[in-house]
Amino acid sequence: MTILGIETSCDDTALALYSEAQGILAEVIGSQAAQHTLYGGVVPEIAARDHLKQLLPLLTRLLHDAEFKLSDLTGIAYTAGPGLLGAVMVGAAFARALAFALAIPAIGIHHIEGHLLSPMLESIHPSFPFVALIVSGGHTLLVNVEAIGKYQLLGQSLDDAAGEAFDKSAKLMGLDYPGGPEIELRARQGRPRFSFSRPMVNRPGFDFSFSGLKTQVANTWASSDKSSQTIADISYALQETISDTLLIKARRALEAVGGKRLVLVGGVSANQVIRARLSDGLAQAGYKVYFPALRHSTDNAAMIAYAGAKRLKAGQYDKDLLITARARWSLVDLVPL
Ligand code: KG4
Ligand code: ZN
């Protein structure tokens, strides 16, 4: 079984070929970051138009890299949401039409389910059940994962996602989009000069809130000199606060559900300090932490192809020719395999 995965929910046009027997055969990605940097964030209309431009050339490259023929595909998995609606629609229409032409199944995948399963592509991967901490540009979620499709939402961000706190703080200090990698880079030169309060850690439960942190960054920036050392010191404090907050909430969730394993996924899980803080902090408490490969922390199509393979094998695919694209879609509405 070989599945073509297509991901277009935000600003990355990504395609991957996943074989059940051999794993990932090839993957290609066209980043639009340079175009969105001009505006300090993703412009939905530009994202959708660029996916349209990039999809066919990227597909041609993918097939060439893998020396693979379209006629050998078993199915096509695509991100059906949640995400920027226009961007999702381009990928969904492309995937559904191609599957129709090849007379093979199309499988609409939930983007967050893709992230949540991304560590399964690694040779050392978790077994079920596990707790998933999903930290991306649009979501911060703690989910109890019993099996594929059996998701219990434990907590989520009540306002900004962790990635948004990185992106908005970076923008404020004049750094490029996406802000996360920029903040991580600057924080390496940072000193422990500022300290921000950790949002919501003294309240019970598993919810997050990161918009107050952005305000703390804004106030500190406004009252400081605008040197590169100040940028480094604020970046350091921001990264520390987010790392600690994620660790505290993840440990609390593991304790509450009696879990043993945590998977840390989504764009923010590419951050080395956050990875180390969670794996060290949770190892001390007897838990094991799993991550995707770095290139699968941020948006990618391998995770979509993998989720598609699992769902197709269970007989779950788009049974009609309606094209599904959703801006909002709750993870808990998914059905088990
Ligand atoms: O999962 P993702 O690629 O897209 C969404 O589904 O949102 O996550 C993108 C987010 C952005 O907010 C970006 O700034 C953040 O992940 N990010 C990082 C790092 N790399 C990407 N945040 C912190 N440190 C990083 N190294
Ligand atoms: Zn994502």
GROMACS .gro file of C-alpha atoms and ligand atoms in nm:
model
  364
    1MET     CA    1   0.000   0.000   0.000
    2THR     CA    2   0.148   0.336  -0.105
    3ILE     CA    3  -0.023   0.662  -0.013
    4LEU     CA    4   0.038   1.010  -0.149
    5GLY     CA    5   0.001   1.268   0.130
    6ILE     CA    6  -0.085   1.631   0.057
    7GLU     CA    7  -0.065   1.909   0.317
    8THR     CA    8  -0.173   2.267   0.242
    9SER     CA    9  -0.343   2.385   0.562
   10CYS     CA   10  -0.121   2.689   0.617
   11ASP     CA   11   0.191   2.821   0.445
   12ASP     CA   12   0.377   2.501   0.353
   13THR     CA   13   0.295   2.307   0.037
   14ALA     CA   14   0.405   1.955   0.127
   15LEU     CA   15   0.378   1.620  -0.049
   16ALA     CA   16   0.503   1.278   0.061
   17LEU     CA   17   0.489   0.916  -0.049
   18TYR     CA   18   0.442   0.665   0.232
   19SER     CA   19   0.464   0.292   0.176
   20GLU     CA   20   0.332   0.060   0.441
   21ALA     CA   21   0.615  -0.182   0.377
   22GLN     CA   22   0.903   0.063   0.330
   23GLY     CA   23   0.805   0.379   0.519
   24ILE     CA   24   0.861   0.721   0.362
   25LEU     CA   25   0.974   0.687   0.000
   26ALA     CA   26   1.018   1.061  -0.064
   27GLU     CA   27   0.893   1.397   0.055
   28VAL     CA   28   0.904   1.748  -0.086
   29ILE     CA   29   0.809   2.081   0.066
   30GLY     CA   30   0.770   2.429  -0.076
   31SER     CA   31   0.786   2.689   0.199
   32GLN     CA   32   0.619   3.025   0.146
   33ALA     CA   33   0.782   3.186   0.452
   34ALA     CA   34   0.973   3.442   0.242
   35GLN     CA   35   0.648   3.577   0.093
   36HIS     CA   36   0.468   3.603   0.427
   37THR     CA   37   0.767   3.757   0.607
   38LEU     CA   38   0.701   4.080   0.416
   39TYR     CA   39   0.369   4.107   0.603
   40GLY     CA   40   0.488   3.972   0.941
   41GLY     CA   41   0.249   3.676   0.930
   42VAL     CA   42   0.061   3.441   0.697
   43VAL     CA   43  -0.164   3.613   0.442
   44PRO     CA   44  -0.439   3.355   0.369
   45GLU     CA   45  -0.502   3.466   0.009
   46ILE     CA   46  -0.132   3.453  -0.079
   47ALA     CA   47  -0.105   3.109   0.085
   48ALA     CA   48  -0.394   2.966  -0.121
   49ARG     CA   49  -0.265   3.107  -0.450
   50ASP     CA   50   0.085   2.980  -0.385
   51HIS     CA   51  -0.036   2.625  -0.308
   52LEU     CA   52  -0.211   2.633  -0.645
   53LYS     CA   53   0.113   2.732  -0.816
   54GLN     CA   54   0.334   2.483  -0.638
   55LEU     CA   55   0.131   2.160  -0.620
   56LEU     CA   56   0.189   2.016  -0.968
   57PRO     CA   57   0.561   2.100  -0.995
   58LEU     CA   58   0.615   1.955  -0.645
   59LEU     CA   59   0.423   1.639  -0.733
   60THR     CA   60   0.640   1.595  -1.042
   61ARG     CA   61   0.953   1.634  -0.830
   62LEU     CA   62   0.825   1.389  -0.568
   63LEU     CA   63   0.753   1.119  -0.826
   64HIS     CA   64   1.091   1.176  -0.987
   65ASP     CA   65   1.276   1.157  -0.651
   66ALA     CA   66   1.102   0.833  -0.556
   67GLU     CA   67   1.108   0.691  -0.912
   68PHE     CA   68   0.741   0.620  -0.858
   69LYS     CA   69   0.447   0.610  -1.099
   70LEU     CA   70   0.107   0.763  -1.017
   71SER     CA   71  -0.056   0.444  -1.145
   72ASP     CA   72   0.105   0.253  -0.855
   73LEU     CA   73  -0.069   0.464  -0.588
   74THR     CA   74  -0.319   0.299  -0.353
   75GLY     CA   75  -0.481   0.618  -0.228
   76ILE     CA   76  -0.440   0.992  -0.172
   77ALA     CA   77  -0.459   1.144   0.176
   78TYR     CA   78  -0.503   1.520   0.209
   79THR     CA   79  -0.547   1.767   0.492
   80ALA     CA   80  -0.922   1.838   0.502
   81GLY     CA   81  -0.888   2.084   0.794
   82PRO     CA   82  -0.860   2.257   1.030
   83GLY     CA   83  -0.665   2.540   0.869
   84LEU     CA   84  -0.693   2.843   0.643
   85LEU     CA   85  -1.002   2.758   0.439
   86GLY     CA   86  -0.874   2.874   0.100
   87ALA     CA   87  -0.544   2.695   0.154
   88VAL     CA   88  -0.717   2.372   0.261
   89MET     CA   89  -0.956   2.393  -0.037
   90VAL     CA   90  -0.672   2.407  -0.290
   91GLY     CA   91  -0.510   2.090  -0.152
   92ALA     CA   92  -0.842   1.911  -0.105
   93ALA     CA   93  -0.963   1.986  -0.459
   94PHE     CA   94  -0.628   1.885  -0.606
   95ALA     CA   95  -0.619   1.559  -0.407
   96ARG     CA   96  -0.982   1.465  -0.470
   97ALA     CA   97  -0.961   1.535  -0.844
   98LEU     CA   98  -0.638   1.336  -0.881
   99ALA     CA   99  -0.786   1.042  -0.687
  100PHE     CA  100  -1.097   1.058  -0.910
  101ALA     CA  101  -0.887   1.055  -1.226
  102LEU     CA  102  -0.684   0.757  -1.098
  103ALA     CA  103  -0.999   0.583  -0.967
  104ILE     CA  104  -0.845   0.534  -0.622
  105PRO     CA  105  -0.972   0.636  -0.276
  106ALA     CA  106  -0.920   0.984  -0.132
  107ILE     CA  107  -0.888   1.018   0.246
  108GLY     CA  108  -0.957   1.352   0.417
  109ILE     CA  109  -0.729   1.379   0.722
  110HIS     CA  110  -0.753   1.599   1.030
  111HIS     CA  111  -0.435   1.809   1.041
  112ILE     CA  112  -0.394   1.771   1.418
  113GLU     CA  113  -0.436   1.394   1.396
  114GLY     CA  114  -0.149   1.405   1.149
  115HIS     CA  115   0.071   1.591   1.401
  116LEU     CA  116  -0.038   1.364   1.684
  117LEU     CA  117   0.067   1.052   1.493
  118SER     CA  118   0.391   1.202   1.353
  119PRO     CA  119   0.618   1.024   1.610
  120MET     CA  120   0.485   0.691   1.475
  121LEU     CA  121   0.704   0.746   1.166
  122GLU     CA  122   1.016   0.705   1.383
  123SER     CA  123   1.184   0.367   1.437
  124ILE     CA  124   1.155   0.423   1.813
  125HIS     CA  125   0.792   0.523   1.855
  126PRO     CA  126   0.539   0.512   2.137
  127SER     CA  127   0.279   0.245   2.185
  128PHE     CA  128  -0.077   0.336   2.280
  129PRO     CA  129  -0.204   0.480   2.508
  130PHE     CA  130  -0.014   0.809   2.538
  131VAL     CA  131  -0.074   1.173   2.620
  132ALA     CA  132  -0.012   1.412   2.330
  133LEU     CA  133   0.097   1.771   2.375
  134ILE     CA  134   0.033   1.946   2.045
  135VAL     CA  135   0.202   2.284   2.021
  136SER     CA  136   0.168   2.456   1.686
  137GLY     CA  137   0.100   2.800   1.544
  138GLY     CA  138  -0.275   2.754   1.573
  139HIS     CA  139  -0.319   2.504   1.857
  140THR     CA  140  -0.198   2.416   2.205
  141LEU     CA  141  -0.374   2.097   2.308
  142LEU     CA  142  -0.331   1.822   2.566
  143VAL     CA  143  -0.501   1.506   2.446
  144ASN     CA  144  -0.535   1.162   2.600
  145VAL     CA  145  -0.480   0.921   2.310
  146GLU     CA  146  -0.613   0.571   2.365
  147ALA     CA  147  -0.579   0.462   2.002
  148ILE     CA  148  -0.603   0.619   1.657
  149GLY     CA  149  -0.927   0.820   1.658
  150LYS     CA  150  -0.991   0.774   2.032
  151TYR     CA  151  -0.908   1.118   2.160
  152GLN     CA  152  -1.007   1.278   2.489
  153LEU     CA  153  -0.938   1.650   2.509
  154LEU     CA  154  -0.773   1.729   2.844
  155GLY     CA  155  -0.692   2.094   2.793
  156GLN     CA  156  -0.629   2.365   2.536
  157SER     CA  157  -0.527   2.725   2.500
  158LEU     CA  158  -0.804   2.963   2.595
  159ASP     CA  159  -0.653   3.234   2.374
  160ASP     CA  160  -0.323   3.240   2.179
  161ALA     CA  161  -0.141   2.918   2.093
  162ALA     CA  162   0.220   2.874   2.209
  163GLY     CA  163   0.342   2.922   1.851
  164GLU     CA  164   0.146   3.245   1.829
  165ALA     CA  165   0.319   3.374   2.143
  166PHE     CA  166   0.653   3.312   1.967
  167ASP     CA  167   0.535   3.463   1.638
  168LYS     CA  168   0.372   3.774   1.787
  169SER     CA  169   0.663   3.844   2.025
  170ALA     CA  170   0.909   3.807   1.738
  171LYS     CA  171   0.708   4.045   1.521
  172LEU     CA  172   0.698   4.300   1.801
  173MET     CA  173   1.078   4.297   1.824
  174GLY     CA  174   1.114   4.324   1.445
  175LEU     CA  175   1.219   3.961   1.386
  176ASP     CA  176   1.117   3.762   1.078
  177TYR     CA  177   0.817   3.530   1.043
  178PRO     CA  178   0.791   3.252   1.159
  179GLY     CA  179   0.902   3.379   1.496
  180GLY     CA  180   0.969   3.050   1.676
  181PRO     CA  181   1.299   2.961   1.506
  182GLU     CA  182   1.412   3.326   1.528
  183ILE     CA  183   1.341   3.342   1.902
  184GLU     CA  184   1.523   3.011   1.957
  185LEU     CA  185   1.828   3.146   1.772
  186ARG     CA  186   1.832   3.479   1.959
  187ALA     CA  187   1.774   3.310   2.297
  188ARG     CA  188   2.111   3.131   2.262
  189GLN     CA  189   2.279   3.465   2.335
  190GLY     CA  190   2.026   3.548   2.605
  191ARG     CA  191   2.095   3.598   2.975
  192PRO     CA  192   1.856   3.551   3.267
  193ARG     CA  193   1.774   3.924   3.289
  194PHE     CA  194   1.394   3.926   3.269
  195SER     CA  195   1.140   3.695   3.417
  196PHE     CA  196   0.781   3.651   3.305
  197SER     CA  197   0.507   3.494   3.514
  198ARG     CA  198   0.405   3.150   3.396
  199PRO     CA  199   0.046   3.168   3.278
  200MET     CA  200  -0.220   2.957   3.456
  201VAL     CA  201   0.018   2.718   3.633
  202ASN     CA  202  -0.135   2.801   3.971
  203ARG     CA  203  -0.486   2.723   3.850
  204PRO     CA  204  -0.608   2.363   3.845
  205GLY     CA  205  -0.670   2.190   3.514
  206PHE     CA  206  -0.487   2.153   3.187
  207ASP     CA  207  -0.580   2.467   2.995
  208PHE     CA  208  -0.325   2.718   2.867
  209SER     CA  209  -0.326   3.091   2.808
  210PHE     CA  210  -0.045   3.267   2.625
  211SER     CA  211  -0.185   3.607   2.537
  212GLY     CA  212  -0.080   3.759   2.873
  213LEU     CA  213   0.274   3.648   2.802
  214LYS     CA  214   0.270   3.847   2.479
  215THR     CA  215   0.164   4.152   2.684
  216GLN     CA  216   0.451   4.095   2.929
  217VAL     CA  217   0.689   4.082   2.632
  218ALA     CA  218   0.538   4.401   2.487
  219ASN     CA  219   0.572   4.590   2.818
  220THR     CA  220   0.930   4.474   2.871
  221TRP     CA  221   1.025   4.565   2.513
  222ALA     CA  222   0.863   4.909   2.546
  223SER     CA  223   1.063   4.993   2.857
  224SER     CA  224   1.401   4.856   2.742
  225ASP     CA  225   1.674   4.969   2.506
  226LYS     CA  226   1.629   4.812   2.162
  227SER     CA  227   1.969   4.642   2.149
  228SER     CA  228   2.026   4.294   2.012
  229GLN     CA  229   2.115   4.190   2.368
  230THR     CA  230   1.768   4.296   2.483
  231ILE     CA  231   1.614   4.092   2.200
  232ALA     CA  232   1.824   3.794   2.312
  233ASP     CA  233   1.732   3.839   2.679
  234ILE     CA  234   1.357   3.872   2.609
  235SER     CA  235   1.374   3.572   2.374
  236TYR     CA  236   1.545   3.371   2.647
  237ALA     CA  237   1.285   3.465   2.909
  238LEU     CA  238   0.997   3.391   2.671
  239GLN     CA  239   1.138   3.049   2.576
  240GLU     CA  240   1.202   2.964   2.943
  241THR     CA  241   0.848   3.059   3.044
  242ILE     CA  242   0.686   2.860   2.763
  243SER     CA  243   0.912   2.557   2.833
  244ASP     CA  244   0.827   2.557   3.203
  245THR     CA  245   0.456   2.607   3.144
  246LEU     CA  246   0.442   2.317   2.897
  247LEU     CA  247   0.638   2.092   3.135
  248ILE     CA  248   0.414   2.169   3.434
  249LYS     CA  249   0.091   2.107   3.240
  250ALA     CA  250   0.221   1.793   3.065
  251ARG     CA  251   0.331   1.640   3.396
  252ARG     CA  252  -0.002   1.728   3.553
  253ALA     CA  253  -0.191   1.561   3.266
  254LEU     CA  254   0.023   1.245   3.283
  255GLU     CA  255  -0.037   1.220   3.658
  256ALA     CA  256  -0.411   1.273   3.619
  257VAL     CA  257  -0.465   1.004   3.356
  258GLY     CA  258  -0.205   0.765   3.498
  259GLY     CA  259  -0.011   0.787   3.170
  260LYS     CA  260   0.346   0.672   3.111
  261ARG     CA  261   0.428   0.830   2.775
  262LEU     CA  262   0.408   1.178   2.630
  263VAL     CA  263   0.437   1.272   2.264
  264LEU     CA  264   0.541   1.631   2.194
  265VAL     CA  265   0.440   1.737   1.843
  266GLY     CA  266   0.362   2.042   1.625
  267GLY     CA  267   0.584   2.324   1.504
  268VAL     CA  268   0.693   2.441   1.850
  269SER     CA  269   0.825   2.090   1.924
  270ALA     CA  270   1.109   2.173   1.683
  271ASN     CA  271   1.251   2.390   1.964
  272GLN     CA  272   1.556   2.219   2.116
  273VAL     CA  273   1.523   2.387   2.456
  274ILE     CA  274   1.158   2.283   2.484
  275ARG     CA  275   1.242   1.928   2.372
  276ALA     CA  276   1.518   1.900   2.634
  277ARG     CA  277   1.310   2.061   2.911
  278LEU     CA  278   1.024   1.816   2.861
  279SER     CA  279   1.230   1.502   2.809
  280ASP     CA  280   1.461   1.574   3.105
  281GLY     CA  281   1.186   1.702   3.333
  282LEU     CA  282   0.955   1.410   3.261
  283ALA     CA  283   1.232   1.147   3.264
  284GLN     CA  284   1.308   1.253   3.623
  285ALA     CA  285   0.946   1.178   3.709
  286GLY     CA  286   0.963   0.837   3.536
  287TYR     CA  287   0.791   0.925   3.208
  288LYS     CA  288   0.914   0.871   2.853
  289VAL     CA  289   0.888   1.146   2.592
  290TYR     CA  290   0.865   1.088   2.215
  291PHE     CA  291   0.915   1.339   1.934
  292PRO     CA  292   0.883   1.334   1.557
  293ALA     CA  293   1.195   1.391   1.345
  294LEU     CA  294   1.267   1.764   1.329
  295ARG     CA  295   1.135   1.795   0.972
  296HIS     CA  296   0.810   1.633   1.091
  297SER     CA  297   0.762   1.870   1.387
  298THR     CA  298   0.652   2.149   1.157
  299ASP     CA  299   0.386   2.101   0.889
  300ASN     CA  300   0.464   1.814   0.654
  301ALA     CA  301   0.285   1.562   0.434
  302ALA     CA  302   0.446   1.243   0.570
  303MET     CA  303   0.223   1.262   0.878
  304ILE     CA  304  -0.084   1.307   0.656
  305ALA     CA  305   0.013   1.011   0.437
  306TYR     CA  306   0.072   0.795   0.747
  307ALA     CA  307  -0.267   0.883   0.899
  308GLY     CA  308  -0.425   0.820   0.556
  309ALA     CA  309  -0.267   0.475   0.532
  310LYS     CA  310  -0.404   0.377   0.874
  311ARG     CA  311  -0.754   0.504   0.799
  312LEU     CA  312  -0.767   0.354   0.450
  313LYS     CA  313  -0.659   0.016   0.586
  314ALA     CA  314  -0.953   0.034   0.826
  315GLY     CA  315  -1.188   0.100   0.531
  316GLN     CA  316  -1.227   0.469   0.614
  317TYR     CA  317  -1.207   0.700   0.311
  318ASP     CA  318  -1.422   0.959   0.131
  319LYS     CA  319  -1.721   0.754   0.018
  320ASP     CA  320  -1.865   1.019  -0.215
  321LEU     CA  321  -1.730   1.279  -0.452
  322LEU     CA  322  -1.794   1.573  -0.220
  323ILE     CA  323  -1.477   1.768  -0.153
  324THR     CA  324  -1.425   1.822   0.219
  325ALA     CA  325  -1.251   2.135   0.345
  326ARG     CA  326  -1.308   2.268   0.695
  327ALA     CA  327  -1.161   2.573   0.866
  328ARG     CA  328  -1.268   2.440   1.206
  329TRP     CA  329  -1.292   2.077   1.305
  330SER     CA  330  -1.274   1.932   1.653
  331LEU     CA  331  -1.035   1.643   1.708
  332VAL     CA  332  -1.282   1.468   1.937
  333ASP     CA  333  -1.532   1.437   1.648
  334LEU     CA  334  -1.305   1.187   1.473
  335VAL     CA  335  -1.409   0.823   1.468
  336PRO     CA  336  -1.192   0.539   1.595
  337LEU     CA  337  -1.035   0.301   1.344
  338KG4     O1  338   0.272   2.290   1.321
  338KG4     P1  339   0.315   2.412   1.248
  338KG4     O2  340   0.423   2.399   1.144
  338KG4     O3  341   0.193   2.481   1.178
  338KG4     C1  342   0.067   2.486   1.237
  338KG4     O4  343  -0.008   2.384   1.223
  338KG4     O5  344   0.039   2.590   1.301
  338KG4     O6  345   0.359   2.517   1.360
  338KG4     C2  346   0.407   2.644   1.325
  338KG4     C3  347   0.448   2.716   1.452
  338KG4     C4  348   0.483   2.863   1.432
  338KG4     O7  349   0.418   2.938   1.532
  338KG4     C5  350   0.634   2.865   1.451
  338KG4     O8  351   0.683   2.988   1.501
  338KG4     C6  352   0.653   2.754   1.551
  338KG4     O9  353   0.563   2.653   1.510
  338KG4     N1  354   0.791   2.703   1.550
  338KG4     C7  355   0.875   2.713   1.655
  338KG4     C8  356   1.000   2.660   1.611
  338KG4     N2  357   0.986   2.619   1.482
  338KG4     C9  358   0.857   2.647   1.446
  338KG4     N3  359   0.857   2.761   1.778
  338KG4    C10  360   0.962   2.758   1.863
  338KG4     N4  361   1.085   2.713   1.829
  338KG4    C11  362   1.107   2.662   1.705
  338KG4     N5  363   1.229   2.615   1.671
  339ZN      ZN  364   0.047   2.208   1.188
   0.00000   0.00000   0.00000
